[in-house]
GROMACS .gro file of C-alpha atoms in nm:
model
  255
    1UNK     CA    1   0.280  -1.605  -0.975
    2UNK     CA    2   0.652  -1.678  -0.993
    3UNK     CA    3   0.939  -1.691  -0.747
    4UNK     CA    4   1.274  -1.546  -0.850
    5UNK     CA    5   1.393  -1.895  -0.944
    6UNK     CA    6   1.080  -1.970  -1.147
    7UNK     CA    7   1.108  -1.639  -1.328
    8UNK     CA    8   1.473  -1.703  -1.417
    9UNK     CA    9   1.388  -2.052  -1.536
   10UNK     CA   10   1.102  -1.929  -1.755
   11UNK     CA   11   1.318  -1.660  -1.915
   12UNK     CA   12   1.591  -1.913  -1.984
   13UNK     CA   13   1.351  -2.148  -2.161
   14UNK     CA   14   1.121  -1.888  -2.315
   15UNK     CA   15   1.299  -1.549  -2.341
   16UNK     CA   16   1.014  -1.393  -2.538
   17UNK     CA   17   0.800  -1.408  -2.223
   18UNK     CA   18   1.005  -1.129  -2.060
   19UNK     CA   19   0.767  -0.870  -2.204
   20UNK     CA   20   0.483  -1.023  -2.004
   21UNK     CA   21   0.653  -1.061  -1.665
   22UNK     CA   22   0.600  -0.795  -1.399
   23UNK     CA   23   0.717  -0.741  -1.044
   24UNK     CA   24   0.454  -0.848  -0.791
   25UNK     CA   25   0.428  -0.689  -0.447
   26UNK     CA   26   0.255  -0.866  -0.160
   27UNK     CA   27   0.235  -0.739   0.196
   28UNK     CA   28   0.480  -1.013   0.296
   29UNK     CA   29   0.745  -0.929   0.036
   30UNK     CA   30   0.713  -0.557   0.112
   31UNK     CA   31   0.747  -0.602   0.487
   32UNK     CA   32   0.987  -0.896   0.505
   33UNK     CA   33   1.181  -0.877   0.179
   34UNK     CA   34   1.210  -1.106  -0.120
   35UNK     CA   35   1.091  -1.085  -0.478
   36UNK     CA   36   0.784  -1.224  -0.649
   37UNK     CA   37   0.674  -1.188  -1.009
   38UNK     CA   38   0.370  -1.264  -1.218
   39UNK     CA   39   0.289  -1.342  -1.579
   40UNK     CA   40   0.066  -1.047  -1.668
   41UNK     CA   41  -0.117  -1.120  -1.994
   42UNK     CA   42  -0.365  -0.836  -2.011
   43UNK     CA   43  -0.419  -0.730  -2.377
   44UNK     CA   44  -0.219  -1.021  -2.519
   45UNK     CA   45  -0.340  -1.155  -2.855
   46UNK     CA   46  -0.355  -1.515  -2.978
   47UNK     CA   47  -0.055  -1.479  -3.209
   48UNK     CA   48   0.166  -1.357  -2.925
   49UNK     CA   49   0.041  -1.633  -2.697
   50UNK     CA   50   0.111  -1.904  -2.956
   51UNK     CA   51   0.477  -1.802  -2.948
   52UNK     CA   52   0.496  -1.896  -2.578
   53UNK     CA   53   0.402  -2.264  -2.533
   54UNK     CA   54   0.529  -2.279  -2.174
   55UNK     CA   55   0.311  -1.986  -2.076
   56UNK     CA   56   0.029  -2.150  -2.272
   57UNK     CA   57   0.058  -2.459  -2.051
   58UNK     CA   58   0.038  -2.237  -1.743
   59UNK     CA   59  -0.290  -2.098  -1.873
   60UNK     CA   60  -0.428  -2.448  -1.934
   61UNK     CA   61  -0.343  -2.547  -1.577
   62UNK     CA   62  -0.510  -2.234  -1.440
   63UNK     CA   63  -0.822  -2.314  -1.641
   64UNK     CA   64  -0.841  -2.665  -1.492
   65UNK     CA   65  -0.803  -2.529  -1.139
   66UNK     CA   66  -1.071  -2.266  -1.193
   67UNK     CA   67  -1.317  -2.510  -1.348
   68UNK     CA   68  -1.290  -2.721  -1.033
   69UNK     CA   69  -1.317  -2.419  -0.801
   70UNK     CA   70  -1.616  -2.248  -0.641
   71UNK     CA   71  -1.600  -1.982  -0.918
   72UNK     CA   72  -1.587  -2.185  -1.240
   73UNK     CA   73  -1.681  -1.880  -1.451
   74UNK     CA   74  -1.327  -1.756  -1.400
   75UNK     CA   75  -1.214  -2.039  -1.628
   76UNK     CA   76  -1.337  -1.817  -1.912
   77UNK     CA   77  -1.041  -1.584  -1.846
   78UNK     CA   78  -0.764  -1.825  -1.742
   79UNK     CA   79  -0.492  -1.588  -1.866
   80UNK     CA   80  -0.599  -1.304  -1.632
   81UNK     CA   81  -0.600  -1.246  -1.258
   82UNK     CA   82  -0.943  -1.304  -1.106
   83UNK     CA   83  -0.961  -0.945  -0.983
   84UNK     CA   84  -0.791  -0.645  -1.144
   85UNK     CA   85  -0.838  -0.317  -0.957
   86UNK     CA   86  -0.531  -0.120  -1.063
   87UNK     CA   87  -0.564   0.154  -1.319
   88UNK     CA   88  -0.308   0.138  -1.596
   89UNK     CA   89  -0.028   0.391  -1.624
   90UNK     CA   90  -0.047   0.510  -1.263
   91UNK     CA   91   0.197   0.484  -0.973
   92UNK     CA   92   0.045   0.371  -0.642
   93UNK     CA   93   0.066   0.424  -0.271
   94UNK     CA   94  -0.006   0.094  -0.100
   95UNK     CA   95  -0.093  -0.005   0.256
   96UNK     CA   96  -0.056  -0.363   0.387
   97UNK     CA   97  -0.389  -0.495   0.511
   98UNK     CA   98  -0.229  -0.649   0.820
   99UNK     CA   99   0.062  -0.509   1.021
  100UNK     CA  100   0.222  -0.588   1.358
  101UNK     CA  101   0.067  -0.416   1.657
  102UNK     CA  102   0.418  -0.346   1.788
  103UNK     CA  103   0.479  -0.083   1.522
  104UNK     CA  104   0.422   0.285   1.589
  105UNK     CA  105   0.353   0.329   1.218
  106UNK     CA  106   0.217   0.097   0.951
  107UNK     CA  107   0.491   0.088   0.686
  108UNK     CA  108   0.345   0.197   0.353
  109UNK     CA  109   0.506   0.204   0.011
  110UNK     CA  110   0.501   0.347  -0.338
  111UNK     CA  111   0.502   0.125  -0.648
  112UNK     CA  112   0.555   0.231  -1.006
  113UNK     CA  113   0.300   0.176  -1.279
  114UNK     CA  114   0.471  -0.141  -1.405
  115UNK     CA  115   0.433  -0.321  -1.071
  116UNK     CA  116   0.136  -0.536  -0.977
  117UNK     CA  117   0.007  -0.521  -0.620
  118UNK     CA  118  -0.191  -0.810  -0.474
  119UNK     CA  119  -0.508  -0.776  -0.268
  120UNK     CA  120  -0.299  -0.820   0.049
  121UNK     CA  121  -0.254  -0.442   0.020
  122UNK     CA  122  -0.488  -0.150  -0.031
  123UNK     CA  123  -0.390   0.092  -0.305
  124UNK     CA  124  -0.433   0.465  -0.365
  125UNK     CA  125  -0.322   0.639  -0.687
  126UNK     CA  126  -0.001   0.829  -0.614
  127UNK     CA  127  -0.086   1.138  -0.819
  128UNK     CA  128  -0.134   1.319  -0.485
  129UNK     CA  129   0.181   1.214  -0.301
  130UNK     CA  130   0.092   1.413   0.010
  131UNK     CA  131  -0.160   1.137   0.088
  132UNK     CA  132   0.138   0.918   0.177
  133UNK     CA  133   0.216   1.158   0.462
  134UNK     CA  134  -0.142   1.155   0.586
  135UNK     CA  135  -0.172   0.776   0.592
  136UNK     CA  136   0.165   0.720   0.759
  137UNK     CA  137   0.117   0.991   1.023
  138UNK     CA  138   0.069   0.931   1.393
  139UNK     CA  139  -0.269   1.105   1.370
  140UNK     CA  140  -0.389   0.846   1.121
  141UNK     CA  141  -0.242   0.566   1.334
  142UNK     CA  142  -0.435   0.692   1.637
  143UNK     CA  143  -0.754   0.676   1.430
  144UNK     CA  144  -0.668   0.333   1.290
  145UNK     CA  145  -0.605   0.184   1.636
  146UNK     CA  146  -0.940   0.318   1.758
  147UNK     CA  147  -1.170   0.219   1.471
  148UNK     CA  148  -0.980  -0.048   1.278
  149UNK     CA  149  -1.010  -0.422   1.328
  150UNK     CA  150  -0.761  -0.683   1.440
  151UNK     CA  151  -0.620  -0.996   1.278
  152UNK     CA  152  -0.539  -1.197   1.591
  153UNK     CA  153  -0.343  -0.923   1.770
  154UNK     CA  154  -0.218  -0.738   1.460
  155UNK     CA  155  -0.364  -0.425   1.305
  156UNK     CA  156  -0.612  -0.490   1.025
  157UNK     CA  157  -0.640  -0.186   0.801
  158UNK     CA  158  -0.970  -0.109   0.628
  159UNK     CA  159  -1.045   0.123   0.339
  160UNK     CA  160  -1.415   0.157   0.427
  161UNK     CA  161  -1.387   0.204   0.803
  162UNK     CA  162  -1.039   0.352   0.853
  163UNK     CA  163  -0.948   0.537   0.533
  164UNK     CA  164  -1.285   0.660   0.406
  165UNK     CA  165  -1.399   0.784   0.748
  166UNK     CA  166  -1.074   0.952   0.854
  167UNK     CA  167  -1.144   1.321   0.928
  168UNK     CA  168  -0.886   1.541   0.757
  169UNK     CA  169  -0.915   1.917   0.712
  170UNK     CA  170  -0.908   2.095   0.378
  171UNK     CA  171  -0.552   2.205   0.309
  172UNK     CA  172  -0.386   2.459   0.083
  173UNK     CA  173  -0.152   2.380  -0.209
  174UNK     CA  174   0.135   2.516   0.005
  175UNK     CA  175   0.050   2.272   0.284
  176UNK     CA  176   0.034   1.987   0.034
  177UNK     CA  177   0.380   2.079  -0.091
  178UNK     CA  178   0.511   2.085   0.265
  179UNK     CA  179   0.367   1.740   0.341
  180UNK     CA  180   0.510   1.605   0.015
  181UNK     CA  181   0.857   1.723   0.122
  182UNK     CA  182   0.818   1.519   0.440
  183UNK     CA  183   0.733   1.215   0.227
  184UNK     CA  184   1.060   1.254   0.037
  185UNK     CA  185   1.248   1.287   0.367
  186UNK     CA  186   1.103   0.958   0.491
  187UNK     CA  187   1.177   0.780   0.164
  188UNK     CA  188   1.535   0.912   0.164
  189UNK     CA  189   1.592   0.784   0.517
  190UNK     CA  190   1.464   0.441   0.418
  191UNK     CA  191   1.695   0.433   0.118
  192UNK     CA  192   1.997   0.464   0.348
  193UNK     CA  193   1.932   0.105   0.460
  194UNK     CA  194   1.878  -0.100   0.140
  195UNK     CA  195   1.979  -0.420   0.317
  196UNK     CA  196   1.711  -0.379   0.585
  197UNK     CA  197   1.347  -0.487   0.552
  198UNK     CA  198   1.051  -0.264   0.628
  199UNK     CA  199   0.977  -0.493   0.923
  200UNK     CA  200   1.322  -0.412   1.062
  201UNK     CA  201   1.310  -0.038   0.990
  202UNK     CA  202   0.971  -0.002   1.160
  203UNK     CA  203   1.049  -0.220   1.460
  204UNK     CA  204   1.024   0.035   1.745
  205UNK     CA  205   1.337  -0.111   1.907
  206UNK     CA  206   1.544  -0.098   1.586
  207UNK     CA  207   1.409   0.201   1.393
  208UNK     CA  208   1.704   0.418   1.277
  209UNK     CA  209   1.722   0.760   1.444
  210UNK     CA  210   1.704   0.945   1.112
  211UNK     CA  211   1.384   0.767   1.008
  212UNK     CA  212   1.234   0.822   1.352
  213UNK     CA  213   1.313   1.194   1.326
  214UNK     CA  214   1.163   1.219   0.977
  215UNK     CA  215   0.837   1.071   1.106
  216UNK     CA  216   0.847   1.298   1.411
  217UNK     CA  217   0.872   1.613   1.194
  218UNK     CA  218   0.592   1.485   0.972
  219UNK     CA  219   0.372   1.420   1.276
  220UNK     CA  220   0.428   1.777   1.394
  221UNK     CA  221   0.330   1.912   1.052
  222UNK     CA  222   0.012   1.702   1.047
  223UNK     CA  223  -0.081   1.807   1.403
  224UNK     CA  224  -0.049   2.174   1.306
  225UNK     CA  225  -0.288   2.125   1.017
  226UNK     CA  226  -0.556   2.017   1.264
  227UNK     CA  227  -0.498   2.301   1.512
  228UNK     CA  228  -0.233   2.546   1.627
  229UNK     CA  229  -0.253   2.439   1.993
  230UNK     CA  230  -0.026   2.134   2.053
  231UNK     CA  231  -0.198   1.808   2.143
  232UNK     CA  232  -0.125   1.680   2.492
  233UNK     CA  233  -0.123   1.311   2.394
  234UNK     CA  234  -0.285   1.055   2.166
  235UNK     CA  235  -0.604   1.059   2.373
  236UNK     CA  236  -0.632   1.431   2.301
  237UNK     CA  237  -0.577   1.361   1.931
  238UNK     CA  238  -0.845   1.093   1.925
  239UNK     CA  239  -1.098   1.316   2.101
  240UNK     CA  240  -1.033   1.585   1.841
  241UNK     CA  241  -1.072   1.337   1.557
  242UNK     CA  242  -1.405   1.208   1.688
  243UNK     CA  243  -1.528   1.567   1.723
  244UNK     CA  244  -1.438   1.632   1.358
  245UNK     CA  245  -1.597   1.303   1.256
  246UNK     CA  246  -1.922   1.397   1.430
  247UNK     CA  247  -1.922   1.734   1.250
  248UNK     CA  248  -1.852   1.556   0.923
  249UNK     CA  249  -2.151   1.322   0.969
  250UNK     CA  250  -2.385   1.607   1.064
  251UNK     CA  251  -2.278   1.805   0.758
  252UNK     CA  252  -2.326   1.503   0.534
  253UNK     CA  253  -2.675   1.435   0.671
  254UNK     CA  254  -2.777   1.794   0.613
  255UNK     CA  255  -2.669   1.800   0.248
   0.00000   0.00000   0.00000
């Protein structure tokens, strides 16, 4: 893993390594800004590696660290990350594992296929972009606050408890297209503030009016997918979600 300065230094001394350097997203860099990179050597061959002695020394150091660790078997693959869960050639929606409890919405992002995302975030293939709207909606936040865990006082997202168990109705292709348009609206509003971090944009006291409105219209669209009658409040939404969850469990048990 490289900082911006380390990346620049490596490229200056070993320009050929540029092919093997990728942008790295952590929950911290996504929320608070900054750039990180990594040397990503998946599918490299010995001839290519021999042309990069500085990178070769990095690998030797990683091997020493892994041999002395609690998982010495990882020393057999010192040129690779210990855990690789991303599919190749796919863009991703990602959700930070931990997010401030002050936020009305967990900020989530989209990364292109050439970006590596650390395990500080959960990832979902972005081939169905409407899922972005579902995860970032107030309805999903209501569910997350009720069933998710906490890291100190912050929200701790979970794929098994929060995401996998979230009750969401079957929707039509037209509804998916509508939700996807709301995703683009949110992304466009974010792009108006390139100098601001996600932490700033999603601070409830600082959130720009346009971004707040984009989320509001998305929330209304999501609510209408669940039922035509407006919800009175978040307690009403949660009661409806638990009713759907109970029906979902009964149906699953009867299959």
